Short mmCIF file of C-alpha atoms in Angstrom, two decimals:
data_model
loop_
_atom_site.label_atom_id
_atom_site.label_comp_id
_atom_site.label_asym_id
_atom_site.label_seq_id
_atom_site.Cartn_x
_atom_site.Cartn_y
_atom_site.Cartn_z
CA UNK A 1 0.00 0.00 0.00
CA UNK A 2 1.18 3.45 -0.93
CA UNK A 3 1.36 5.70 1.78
CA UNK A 4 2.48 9.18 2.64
CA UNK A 5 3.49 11.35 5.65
CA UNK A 6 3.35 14.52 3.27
CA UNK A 7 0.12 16.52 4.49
CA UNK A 8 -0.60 17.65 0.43
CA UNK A 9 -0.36 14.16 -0.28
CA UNK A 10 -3.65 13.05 -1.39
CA UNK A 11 -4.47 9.25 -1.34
CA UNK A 12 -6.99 8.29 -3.89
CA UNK A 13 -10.12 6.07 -3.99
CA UNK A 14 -10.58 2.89 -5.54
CA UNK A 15 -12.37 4.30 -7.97
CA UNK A 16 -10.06 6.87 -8.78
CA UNK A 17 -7.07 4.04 -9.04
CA UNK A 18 -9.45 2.12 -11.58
CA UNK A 19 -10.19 5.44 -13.65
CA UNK A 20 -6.13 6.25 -13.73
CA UNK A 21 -5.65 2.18 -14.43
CA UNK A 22 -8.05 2.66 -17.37
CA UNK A 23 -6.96 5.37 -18.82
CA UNK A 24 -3.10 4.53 -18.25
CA UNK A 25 -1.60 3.49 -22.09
CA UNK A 26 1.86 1.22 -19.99
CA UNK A 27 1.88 0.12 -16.79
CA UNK A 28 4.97 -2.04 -15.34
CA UNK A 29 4.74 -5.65 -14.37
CA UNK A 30 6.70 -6.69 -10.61
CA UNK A 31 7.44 -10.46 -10.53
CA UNK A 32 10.06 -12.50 -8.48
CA UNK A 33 12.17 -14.33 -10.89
CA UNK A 34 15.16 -16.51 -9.27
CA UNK A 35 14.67 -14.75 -5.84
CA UNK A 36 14.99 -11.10 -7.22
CA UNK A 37 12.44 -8.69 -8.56
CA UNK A 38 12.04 -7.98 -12.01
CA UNK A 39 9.95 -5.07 -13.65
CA UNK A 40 8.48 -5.73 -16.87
CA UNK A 41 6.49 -2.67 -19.32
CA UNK A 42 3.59 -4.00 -20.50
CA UNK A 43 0.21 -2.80 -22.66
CA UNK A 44 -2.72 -3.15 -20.37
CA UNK A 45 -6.55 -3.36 -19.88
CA UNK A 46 -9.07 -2.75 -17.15
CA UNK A 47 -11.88 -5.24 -17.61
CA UNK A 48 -14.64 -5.67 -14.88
CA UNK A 49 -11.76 -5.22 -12.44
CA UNK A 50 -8.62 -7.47 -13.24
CA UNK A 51 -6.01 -6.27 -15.27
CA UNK A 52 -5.36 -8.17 -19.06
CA UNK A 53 -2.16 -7.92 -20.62
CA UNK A 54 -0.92 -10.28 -23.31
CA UNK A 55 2.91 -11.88 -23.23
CA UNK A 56 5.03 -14.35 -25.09
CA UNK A 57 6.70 -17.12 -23.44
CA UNK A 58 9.45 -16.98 -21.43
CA UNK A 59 10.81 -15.37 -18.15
CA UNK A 60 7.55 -13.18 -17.84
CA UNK A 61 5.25 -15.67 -17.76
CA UNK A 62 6.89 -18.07 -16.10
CA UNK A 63 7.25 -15.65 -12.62
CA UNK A 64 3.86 -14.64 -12.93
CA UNK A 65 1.06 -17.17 -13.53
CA UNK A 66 -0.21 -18.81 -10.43
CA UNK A 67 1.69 -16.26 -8.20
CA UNK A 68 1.20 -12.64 -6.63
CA UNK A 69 2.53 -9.73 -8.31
CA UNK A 70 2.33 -6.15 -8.43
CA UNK A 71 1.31 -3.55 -11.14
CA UNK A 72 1.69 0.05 -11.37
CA UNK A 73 0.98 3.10 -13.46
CA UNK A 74 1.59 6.50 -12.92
CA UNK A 75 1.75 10.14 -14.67
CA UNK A 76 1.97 13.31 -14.39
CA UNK A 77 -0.62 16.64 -15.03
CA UNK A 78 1.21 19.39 -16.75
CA UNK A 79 -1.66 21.28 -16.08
CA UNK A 80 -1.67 20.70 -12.73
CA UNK A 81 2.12 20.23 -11.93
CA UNK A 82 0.30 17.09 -10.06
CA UNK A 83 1.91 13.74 -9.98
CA UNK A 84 -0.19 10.33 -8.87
CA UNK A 85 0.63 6.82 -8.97
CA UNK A 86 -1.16 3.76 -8.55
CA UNK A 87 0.03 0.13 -7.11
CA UNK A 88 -2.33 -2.74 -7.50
CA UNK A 89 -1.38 -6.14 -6.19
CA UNK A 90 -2.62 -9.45 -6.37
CA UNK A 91 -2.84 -12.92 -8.62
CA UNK A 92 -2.22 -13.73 -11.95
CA UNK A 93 -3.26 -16.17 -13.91
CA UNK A 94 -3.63 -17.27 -17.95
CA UNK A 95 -6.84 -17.33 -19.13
CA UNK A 96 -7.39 -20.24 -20.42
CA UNK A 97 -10.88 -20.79 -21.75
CA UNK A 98 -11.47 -20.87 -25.47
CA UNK A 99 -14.36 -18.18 -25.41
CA UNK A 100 -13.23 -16.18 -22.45
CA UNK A 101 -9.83 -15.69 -24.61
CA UNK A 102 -12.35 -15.05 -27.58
CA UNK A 103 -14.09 -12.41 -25.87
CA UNK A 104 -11.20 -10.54 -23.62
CA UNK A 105 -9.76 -9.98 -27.80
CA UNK A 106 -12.18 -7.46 -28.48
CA UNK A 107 -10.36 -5.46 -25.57
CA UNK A 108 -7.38 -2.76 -26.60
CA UNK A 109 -4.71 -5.10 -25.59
CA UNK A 110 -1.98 -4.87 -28.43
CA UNK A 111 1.86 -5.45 -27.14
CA UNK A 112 4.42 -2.88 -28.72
CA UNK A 113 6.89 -5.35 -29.10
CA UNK A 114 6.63 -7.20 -32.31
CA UNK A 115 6.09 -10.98 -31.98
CA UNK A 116 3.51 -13.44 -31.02
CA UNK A 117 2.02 -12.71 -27.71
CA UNK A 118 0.09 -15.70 -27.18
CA UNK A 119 -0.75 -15.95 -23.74
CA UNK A 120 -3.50 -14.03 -21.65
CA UNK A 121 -2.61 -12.83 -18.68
CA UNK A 122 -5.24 -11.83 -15.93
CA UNK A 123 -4.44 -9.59 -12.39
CA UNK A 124 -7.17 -10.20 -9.97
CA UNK A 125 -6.35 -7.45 -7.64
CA UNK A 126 -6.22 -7.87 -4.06
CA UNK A 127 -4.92 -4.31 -3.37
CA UNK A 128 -5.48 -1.50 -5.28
CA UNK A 129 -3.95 1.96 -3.70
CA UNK A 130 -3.03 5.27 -5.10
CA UNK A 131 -1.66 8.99 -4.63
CA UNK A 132 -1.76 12.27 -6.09
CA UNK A 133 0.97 14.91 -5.07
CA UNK A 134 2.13 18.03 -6.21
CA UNK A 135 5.57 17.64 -8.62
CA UNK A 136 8.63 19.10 -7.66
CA UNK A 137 9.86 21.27 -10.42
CA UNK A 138 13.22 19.58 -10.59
CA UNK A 139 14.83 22.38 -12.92
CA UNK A 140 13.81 25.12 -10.80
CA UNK A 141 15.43 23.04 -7.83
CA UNK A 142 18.73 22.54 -9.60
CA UNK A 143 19.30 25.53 -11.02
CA UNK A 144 19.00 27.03 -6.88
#
């Protein structure tokens, strides 16, 4: 769980994480592989909660189905000069089904990386937490 002890920082709702998760084009994929973590960009969609990515074979998949992992997005509001980030946790698995594959297809899911991307990868989350924060302007702060 992301937490705070900035007073400005503002810790956002579930339903705020969701919208952000949604509207998020990469998030980044945390998996233990050999003992160590491992952070892995990947093309994302919200469906009725979980988190679909596809993947080829290989390290990726092999650290995440059937175990916990985490997945996070973030950004930042130019507009604003806000920052906010949002870490989900939970379980992934492949779906496997013939017509729940068929139907999760129609969803925006397309990897950047050229190359099959056979497998379906679902996050049920378990935790879903997020804050918003005013940015440090970091070339106002160096040039001081």
């Amino acid at each position: 769980m992301q937490t705070s002890t900035h007073p400005r920082t503002q810790q956002l709702t579930t339903e705020q994480c969701i919208a952000l998760l949604q509207d998020a084009a990469i998030g980044r994929l945390g998996v233990i592989v050999a003992g160590r973590p491992e952070i892995y960009p990947v093309n994302h969609a919200v469906h009725e909660g979980d988190i679909l990515f596809r993947t080829g074979s290989g390290t990726k998949l092999d650290a995440a189905v059937g175990e916990h992992v985490a997945f996070e997005v973030d950004g930042y509001d130019a507009e604003t000069k806000t920052a906010w980030s949002v870490l989900v946790t939970g379980f992934a698995t492949e779906v496997a089904r013939l017509h729940e594959v068929l139907d999760l297809l129609r969803l925006p899911v397309f990897p950047w990386e050229p190359g099959a991307k056979p497998h379906l990868m679902r996050i049920h989350p378990e935790t879903i937490s997020g804050r918003r924060f005013a940015a440090v302007d970091l070339l106002r702060t160096f040039a001081t």
